[in-house]
Amino acid sequence: MDERVPGSRATAEGDPIVGRDAEADRLAALAAGASGGGRVLLLSGAAGMGKSTLLEYAAGRAEEAGRRVLRASGRESERDLAFAGLHQLLRPVLDEAARLPDRQHRALLGAFGFVSDSPDPLLTGVAVLTLLSQVAERAPLLVVLDDAQWLDAASADVLAFAARRLDDDPITLLAAVRDGDPVTVPAAARDGGPVTVPAAVRDGGPGFDRGFPTLALGPLDDAAARRLLGLRWPGLTGRIRDRVLGQAAGNPLALLELARHAPLDPDDHGPLPVGERLAAAYAARLAELPEAGRQALVLLAAADAEDPPDAVLALLPDAGDKAWAAVEESGLIRRAGRHVRFRHPLVRSAIYHAAPFDARMNAHRALAGVLRDEPDRRAWHLAATALHPDAEVSAALERTAGRARRRGGYAAAAKALARAAELRPRRDDGARLLADAAGLAVYTGDLSWVEELAGRARARTDDPAVLATASLHVGRLSALTGQHAAGFGELAGIAGDLAATHPAIALDALAAAAVLRFYSGEESQRQEIDRLLPHLPAGPLLEWARIVSDPFGGGRELAPRLPGVIAEAAGARGRPERLTALAIAAWVLDETPLAVRTFDEAVQSWRSAGPLPDGLGGVVALACFEYGRWDRAREVCAELGALPAASRLHHAVACAHAIEALIAASQGDTAAARTLADDALRLVDPLESRSVAVYAHRALTAAALAEGDYEAAYQHLRMIFGAGGDPLHYHASYPALPDLAESAARTGHHAEAIGIVERAAQVLARGGSPRLCGLVHRSRALLAEPEHAEPGFLAALAAPALERWPFERAQAQLEYAEWLRRRRRIAEARPFLTAAYDTFRRLGARPWSERAQAELRAAGLDVDAATPGALSGLSPQQQQIVRLAARGLTNREIGERLFLSPRTVGSHLYRTFPKLGVTARSQLRDVVEAAAADG
């Protein structure tokens, strides 16, 4: 009888797995499961909790089940090397990269520095997803990432991007991340209290910090700890065993290491080695080895996985050297052919720090000596040996930063510049490098790091320009994280302090402060900007700040000049940030077509030079939504969510969610709209990010209107306007006025709504755009007594400019037609109904097209179904896939555009064919053309 003993599981290398039955079963099931949809699981826990052992067990089960396994292990010293972890993972399958589409292939090669291209992070992520999908075509794939908290930021972000898109691929990803909390080991009372073993590493990895299923490993219970100790150290008994159990506190690694070094004298009541004492234990084991063995271990501890293996092996003793036998007997390493690795990352760290200082320096010098053809690796090893300022090593690190930046490795570039600053002989030069590092760190979304770098820069110099530049970087990132109040205060302070001495920097600071004012919608910030404006030189940037901060307070006068200014800026190549600023101004002033065209050109310029700035997506998506380019707006929102730093840029991601929710609700996908809007509201403080709060509540309003729940719609709209009727946000609230009016008219809130509309009318009369004035007329008509409504409808529809906002124009046409039909003026209503219906069908605004369809039938017109054929019955993403496939794009090309794996694209097409009534890809073109003709 084959009876399984609980806790008797073991890895292929014989490491027992005790007290983790449920965890081991879950990982094994994922690793060796069916080849259906993808799976992702993060395994978290303190250092030594057994994460690596469980991953090893899962990998063994996967291989037994016929799966291919790709592995990578993060190392603390490699966090400064862009894409080091990704290269480690994909090295065994890089030959297959040649099958990728050319752009993806070059992006991947650029990330690894094999070609000079500056990779688009999105394209690199798609390339990795496509490559993994290719590998999984032959056999289900398991990706194992150990110590993911030490993966370099660029690798972690790309892998997290891929992990979010494994739904239809036979790929499983298991990643272990070390908790950031220290491992506290309670000692018995007689031993003098608890001892803390620091685990000073950050939580998760750059891309693995949000949204993935997580399995947390806690300490072993007492029974499991005793069982593990009995299996590995059966001779340890009595008081010594109890002391080991007490001090290990359920940490498996600490349990075994303490047992290994437990005192032989049972009367010795001194504390067992932990923390520094554990490092001392490793130092003792290191000292017992022959000199050649000690040197080999220290050199291995100093080396990184990205150091060329042949170069490292050349420095080690020959395989037959007797020193290796002693090293292997020590239990510190594992050998498999030519591969040598430490049994656990803690062992590597302990060996490195236990080694004498001179030994560590000699190891780094030796590695630098054999890595002359690897300038980035050599620079970091030389930096490890530098005890004093060294201009040559500093310059080498600065060059390393430049190469990392060109590959999109902003985190690695920032770290290289920061270390270069430490080694730069002149303090002012070092301060400049630190300020530059802070600017690069902005792209990682790590505000605390940017603040640290900026603080270090400020501590090294009195140069006002460098001081202000460092602070500017902090403020700009605050605009994307949601910490707007603190960022605004800093930026406004810079503008005020430097207005007289450094006006250019002061203007930059004021412009950045205006962005924060827009995001937050805080009135006191407008007042502070108004106070500063007279003290700064006049010019386009000053006008821009005034427009963004207070578009109805005189900003309209710039609107006629915008086309010429934009044309001039477009002629100055290499300045996409200038175009972006002008596009934002055009959008704020409701010059929407001009804004969309300018954004298109700016985005193209950004991408030709590097990644798109993370904060730009929300404004682009809004402009496209208002202009009727809803598919493009969705694409921009998806791109923003897929950017490497996005998971840390809460305001930017929340804005994208809110806008996508607005589109989803307008197209009738109310469940998705509510989920997205709720996600947006959870990501930000509504008082810090009033713009996002308004967009989210507008989306929730649209979802309620789509379902005919006018009371719920009105309640959401009341969140957009304050108790006294003032808008929650000075720009984002006003477009919701007609929805407020309609929901109020249907629920008996006339008086309150009329007060809000008239209060808005007074503000907009002083500088509002023709669009907003038209929305006031429309709102008045909806709230008026039926016999007095027509002038408002006609005024709303009279402005030719309303065509720039097709959805709003169609809504106005429908509402007027409904009024006409109720007045039995059916012949007059029909043209308006037909125009509105056509627009709603083209946009895919299902709730509105169905409402228009019902009115058309009531007006005596025979119309087709409100949706343009079966195509509109698909999800928005499926519609995009079908349209691209109809144009002849392959699954890989579609996946590259929509950030999906080719297999996911194929799965969507397979599921849509029956819904569309087609059996072949070649028939999709007819379906799309028919839908266009109907629309």
PDB file of N, CA and C in Angstrom, residues 388-443:
ATOM      1  N   HIS A 388      36.881  55.920  -3.060  1.00  0.00           N
ATOM      2  CA  HIS A 388      37.010  57.376  -3.076  1.00  0.00           C
ATOM      3  C   HIS A 388      36.519  57.879  -4.428  1.00  0.00           C
ATOM      4  N   PRO A 389      36.273  59.173  -4.571  1.00  0.00           N
ATOM      5  CA  PRO A 389      35.861  59.695  -5.874  1.00  0.00           C
ATOM      6  C   PRO A 389      36.809  59.274  -6.977  1.00  0.00           C
ATOM      7  N   ASP A 390      36.242  58.914  -8.119  1.00  0.00           N
ATOM      8  CA  ASP A 390      37.032  58.413  -9.244  1.00  0.00           C
ATOM      9  C   ASP A 390      36.351  58.888 -10.516  1.00  0.00           C
ATOM     10  N   ALA A 391      36.934  59.895 -11.158  1.00  0.00           N
ATOM     11  CA  ALA A 391      36.304  60.498 -12.330  1.00  0.00           C
ATOM     12  C   ALA A 391      36.158  59.494 -13.465  1.00  0.00           C
ATOM     13  N   GLU A 392      37.135  58.595 -13.625  1.00  0.00           N
ATOM     14  CA  GLU A 392      37.086  57.645 -14.741  1.00  0.00           C
ATOM     15  C   GLU A 392      35.943  56.638 -14.565  1.00  0.00           C
ATOM     16  N   VAL A 393      35.814  56.093 -13.359  1.00  0.00           N
ATOM     17  CA  VAL A 393      34.720  55.145 -13.118  1.00  0.00           C
ATOM     18  C   VAL A 393      33.379  55.864 -13.195  1.00  0.00           C
ATOM     19  N   SER A 394      33.309  57.080 -12.682  1.00  0.00           N
ATOM     20  CA  SER A 394      32.076  57.850 -12.758  1.00  0.00           C
ATOM     21  C   SER A 394      31.657  58.062 -14.205  1.00  0.00           C
ATOM     22  N   ALA A 395      32.612  58.399 -15.063  1.00  0.00           N
ATOM     23  CA  ALA A 395      32.298  58.599 -16.477  1.00  0.00           C
ATOM     24  C   ALA A 395      31.835  57.302 -17.123  1.00  0.00           C
ATOM     25  N   ALA A 396      32.432  56.178 -16.733  1.00  0.00           N
ATOM     26  CA  ALA A 396      32.008  54.883 -17.279  1.00  0.00           C
ATOM     27  C   ALA A 396      30.565  54.580 -16.896  1.00  0.00           C
ATOM     28  N   LEU A 397      30.202  54.894 -15.650  1.00  0.00           N
ATOM     29  CA  LEU A 397      28.820  54.672 -15.220  1.00  0.00           C
ATOM     30  C   LEU A 397      27.864  55.619 -15.939  1.00  0.00           C
ATOM     31  N   GLU A 398      28.308  56.829 -16.213  1.00  0.00           N
ATOM     32  CA  GLU A 398      27.459  57.769 -16.946  1.00  0.00           C
ATOM     33  C   GLU A 398      27.199  57.244 -18.358  1.00  0.00           C
ATOM     34  N   ARG A 399      28.212  56.645 -18.974  1.00  0.00           N
ATOM     35  CA  ARG A 399      28.012  56.040 -20.300  1.00  0.00           C
ATOM     36  C   ARG A 399      27.072  54.841 -20.202  1.00  0.00           C
ATOM     37  N   THR A 400      27.202  54.062 -19.136  1.00  0.00           N
ATOM     38  CA  THR A 400      26.287  52.943 -18.912  1.00  0.00           C
ATOM     39  C   THR A 400      24.848  53.439 -18.799  1.00  0.00           C
ATOM     40  N   ALA A 401      24.668  54.543 -18.086  1.00  0.00           N
ATOM     41  CA  ALA A 401      23.327  55.116 -17.950  1.00  0.00           C
ATOM     42  C   ALA A 401      22.775  55.529 -19.308  1.00  0.00           C
ATOM     43  N   GLY A 402      23.611  56.102 -20.132  1.00  0.00           N
ATOM     44  CA  GLY A 402      23.157  56.504 -21.460  1.00  0.00           C
ATOM     45  C   GLY A 402      22.693  55.325 -22.288  1.00  0.00           C
ATOM     46  N   ARG A 403      23.441  54.225 -22.225  1.00  0.00           N
ATOM     47  CA  ARG A 403      23.029  53.038 -22.984  1.00  0.00           C
ATOM     48  C   ARG A 403      21.723  52.459 -22.436  1.00  0.00           C
ATOM     49  N   ALA A 404      21.600  52.422 -21.115  1.00  0.00           N
ATOM     50  CA  ALA A 404      20.365  51.898 -20.516  1.00  0.00           C
ATOM     51  C   ALA A 404      19.172  52.774 -20.889  1.00  0.00           C
ATOM     52  N   ARG A 405      19.385  54.071 -20.894  1.00  0.00           N
ATOM     53  CA  ARG A 405      18.281  54.983 -21.230  1.00  0.00           C
ATOM     54  C   ARG A 405      17.842  54.779 -22.668  1.00  0.00           C
ATOM     55  N   ARG A 406      18.783  54.600 -23.582  1.00  0.00           N
ATOM     56  CA  ARG A 406      18.405  54.390 -24.981  1.00  0.00           C
ATOM     57  C   ARG A 406      17.630  53.098 -25.172  1.00  0.00           C
ATOM     58  N   ARG A 407      17.822  52.132 -24.277  1.00  0.00           N
ATOM     59  CA  ARG A 407      17.086  50.868 -24.353  1.00  0.00           C
ATOM     60  C   ARG A 407      15.783  50.932 -23.570  1.00  0.00           C
ATOM     61  N   GLY A 408      15.450  52.082 -22.998  1.00  0.00           N
ATOM     62  CA  GLY A 408      14.230  52.197 -22.217  1.00  0.00           C
ATOM     63  C   GLY A 408      14.383  51.734 -20.781  1.00  0.00           C
ATOM     64  N   GLY A 409      15.609  51.491 -20.333  1.00  0.00           N
ATOM     65  CA  GLY A 409      15.843  51.046 -18.954  1.00  0.00           C
ATOM     66  C   GLY A 409      16.064  52.230 -18.036  1.00  0.00           C
ATOM     67  N   TYR A 410      14.986  52.949 -17.739  1.00  0.00           N
ATOM     68  CA  TYR A 410      15.110  54.181 -16.965  1.00  0.00           C
ATOM     69  C   TYR A 410      15.578  53.925 -15.540  1.00  0.00           C
ATOM     70  N   ALA A 411      15.105  52.843 -14.924  1.00  0.00           N
ATOM     71  CA  ALA A 411      15.527  52.570 -13.553  1.00  0.00           C
ATOM     72  C   ALA A 411      17.023  52.283 -13.506  1.00  0.00           C
ATOM     73  N   ALA A 412      17.495  51.449 -14.433  1.00  0.00           N
ATOM     74  CA  ALA A 412      18.922  51.135 -14.468  1.00  0.00           C
ATOM     75  C   ALA A 412      19.745  52.386 -14.756  1.00  0.00           C
ATOM     76  N   ALA A 413      19.244  53.222 -15.660  1.00  0.00           N
ATOM     77  CA  ALA A 413      19.972  54.452 -15.989  1.00  0.00           C
ATOM     78  C   ALA A 413      20.044  55.384 -14.781  1.00  0.00           C
ATOM     79  N   ALA A 414      18.946  55.512 -14.057  1.00  0.00           N
ATOM     80  CA  ALA A 414      18.938  56.386 -12.886  1.00  0.00           C
ATOM     81  C   ALA A 414      19.906  55.883 -11.821  1.00  0.00           C
ATOM     82  N   LYS A 415      19.935  54.576 -11.602  1.00  0.00           N
ATOM     83  CA  LYS A 415      20.838  54.024 -10.596  1.00  0.00           C
ATOM     84  C   LYS A 415      22.295  54.221 -11.007  1.00  0.00           C
ATOM     85  N   ALA A 416      22.578  54.067 -12.294  1.00  0.00           N
ATOM     86  CA  ALA A 416      23.947  54.274 -12.751  1.00  0.00           C
ATOM     87  C   ALA A 416      24.363  55.729 -12.562  1.00  0.00           C
ATOM     88  N   LEU A 417      23.478  56.665 -12.873  1.00  0.00           N
ATOM     89  CA  LEU A 417      23.807  58.080 -12.678  1.00  0.00           C
ATOM     90  C   LEU A 417      23.978  58.406 -11.198  1.00  0.00           C
ATOM     91  N   ALA A 418      23.150  57.799 -10.358  1.00  0.00           N
ATOM     92  CA  ALA A 418      23.272  58.062  -8.924  1.00  0.00           C
ATOM     93  C   ALA A 418      24.625  57.588  -8.394  1.00  0.00           C
ATOM     94  N   ARG A 419      25.049  56.422  -8.834  1.00  0.00           N
ATOM     95  CA  ARG A 419      26.360  55.922  -8.396  1.00  0.00           C
ATOM     96  C   ARG A 419      27.480  56.751  -9.018  1.00  0.00           C
ATOM     97  N   ALA A 420      27.286  57.176 -10.261  1.00  0.00           N
ATOM     98  CA  ALA A 420      28.281  58.042 -10.895  1.00  0.00           C
ATOM     99  C   ALA A 420      28.422  59.345 -10.122  1.00  0.00           C
ATOM    100  N   ALA A 421      27.304  59.850  -9.605  1.00  0.00           N
ATOM    101  CA  ALA A 421      27.350  61.090  -8.824  1.00  0.00           C
ATOM    102  C   ALA A 421      28.183  60.911  -7.564  1.00  0.00           C
ATOM    103  N   GLU A 422      28.043  59.753  -6.908  1.00  0.00           N
ATOM    104  CA  GLU A 422      28.816  59.501  -5.692  1.00  0.00           C
ATOM    105  C   GLU A 422      30.311  59.497  -5.968  1.00  0.00           C
ATOM    106  N   LEU A 423      30.687  59.109  -7.163  1.00  0.00           N
ATOM    107  CA  LEU A 423      32.110  58.986  -7.497  1.00  0.00           C
ATOM    108  C   LEU A 423      32.654  60.213  -8.219  1.00  0.00           C
ATOM    109  N   ARG A 424      31.816  61.178  -8.525  1.00  0.00           N
ATOM    110  CA  ARG A 424      32.270  62.372  -9.239  1.00  0.00           C
ATOM    111  C   ARG A 424      33.032  63.265  -8.265  1.00  0.00           C
ATOM    112  N   PRO A 425      34.273  63.664  -8.588  1.00  0.00           N
ATOM    113  CA  PRO A 425      35.090  64.441  -7.645  1.00  0.00           C
ATOM    114  C   PRO A 425      34.470  65.782  -7.258  1.00  0.00           C
ATOM    115  N   ARG A 426      33.883  66.493  -8.217  1.00  0.00           N
ATOM    116  CA  ARG A 426      33.319  67.810  -7.913  1.00  0.00           C
ATOM    117  C   ARG A 426      31.871  67.649  -7.447  1.00  0.00           C
ATOM    118  N   ARG A 427      31.555  68.233  -6.292  1.00  0.00           N
ATOM    119  CA  ARG A 427      30.228  68.079  -5.709  1.00  0.00           C
ATOM    120  C   ARG A 427      29.132  68.653  -6.601  1.00  0.00           C
ATOM    121  N   ASP A 428      29.387  69.796  -7.241  1.00  0.00           N
ATOM    122  CA  ASP A 428      28.369  70.389  -8.100  1.00  0.00           C
ATOM    123  C   ASP A 428      28.066  69.483  -9.294  1.00  0.00           C
ATOM    124  N   ASP A 429      29.115  68.846  -9.854  1.00  0.00           N
ATOM    125  CA  ASP A 429      28.884  67.902 -10.958  1.00  0.00           C
ATOM    126  C   ASP A 429      28.063  66.711 -10.474  1.00  0.00           C
ATOM    127  N   GLY A 430      28.383  66.256  -9.264  1.00  0.00           N
ATOM    128  CA  GLY A 430      27.616  65.149  -8.698  1.00  0.00           C
ATOM    129  C   GLY A 430      26.159  65.531  -8.484  1.00  0.00           C
ATOM    130  N   ALA A 431      25.910  66.761  -8.058  1.00  0.00           N
ATOM    131  CA  ALA A 431      24.541  67.220  -7.860  1.00  0.00           C
ATOM    132  C   ALA A 431      23.785  67.239  -9.184  1.00  0.00           C
ATOM    133  N   ARG A 432      24.482  67.668 -10.235  1.00  0.00           N
ATOM    134  CA  ARG A 432      23.823  67.678 -11.552  1.00  0.00           C
ATOM    135  C   ARG A 432      23.439  66.262 -11.975  1.00  0.00           C
ATOM    136  N   LEU A 433      24.343  65.311 -11.758  1.00  0.00           N
ATOM    137  CA  LEU A 433      24.041  63.921 -12.111  1.00  0.00           C
ATOM    138  C   LEU A 433      22.879  63.382 -11.283  1.00  0.00           C
ATOM    139  N   LEU A 434      22.825  63.747 -10.014  1.00  0.00           N
ATOM    140  CA  LEU A 434      21.718  63.280  -9.179  1.00  0.00           C
ATOM    141  C   LEU A 434      20.396  63.881  -9.634  1.00  0.00           C
ATOM    142  N   ALA A 435      20.416  65.142 -10.037  1.00  0.00           N
ATOM    143  CA  ALA A 435      19.194  65.747 -10.551  1.00  0.00           C
ATOM    144  C   ALA A 435      18.757  65.061 -11.840  1.00  0.00           C
ATOM    145  N   ASP A 436      19.732  64.738 -12.700  1.00  0.00           N
ATOM    146  CA  ASP A 436      19.405  64.006 -13.920  1.00  0.00           C
ATOM    147  C   ASP A 436      18.855  62.614 -13.590  1.00  0.00           C
ATOM    148  N   ALA A 437      19.437  61.985 -12.579  1.00  0.00           N
ATOM    149  CA  ALA A 437      18.940  60.676 -12.155  1.00  0.00           C
ATOM    150  C   ALA A 437      17.501  60.778 -11.675  1.00  0.00           C
ATOM    151  N   ALA A 438      17.187  61.839 -10.948  1.00  0.00           N
ATOM    152  CA  ALA A 438      15.811  62.036 -10.497  1.00  0.00           C
ATOM    153  C   ALA A 438      14.867  62.180 -11.683  1.00  0.00           C
ATOM    154  N   GLY A 439      15.330  62.879 -12.727  1.00  0.00           N
ATOM    155  CA  GLY A 439      14.506  63.020 -13.924  1.00  0.00           C
ATOM    156  C   GLY A 439      14.227  61.691 -14.594  1.00  0.00           C
ATOM    157  N   LEU A 440      15.219  60.805 -14.635  1.00  0.00           N
ATOM    158  CA  LEU A 440      15.007  59.474 -15.202  1.00  0.00           C
ATOM    159  C   LEU A 440      14.121  58.629 -14.298  1.00  0.00           C
ATOM    160  N   ALA A 441      14.292  58.769 -13.008  1.00  0.00           N
ATOM    161  CA  ALA A 441      13.491  57.986 -12.069  1.00  0.00           C
ATOM    162  C   ALA A 441      12.020  58.360 -12.135  1.00  0.00           C
ATOM    163  N   VAL A 442      11.707  59.545 -12.646  1.00  0.00           N
ATOM    164  CA  VAL A 442      10.299  59.923 -12.813  1.00  0.00           C
ATOM    165  C   VAL A 442       9.567  58.875 -13.641  1.00  0.00           C
ATOM    166  N   TYR A 443      10.249  58.312 -14.644  1.00  0.00           N
ATOM    167  CA  TYR A 443       9.604  57.341 -15.531  1.00  0.00           C
ATOM    168  C   TYR A 443       9.347  56.010 -14.846  1.00  0.00           C
TER     169      TYR A 443
END
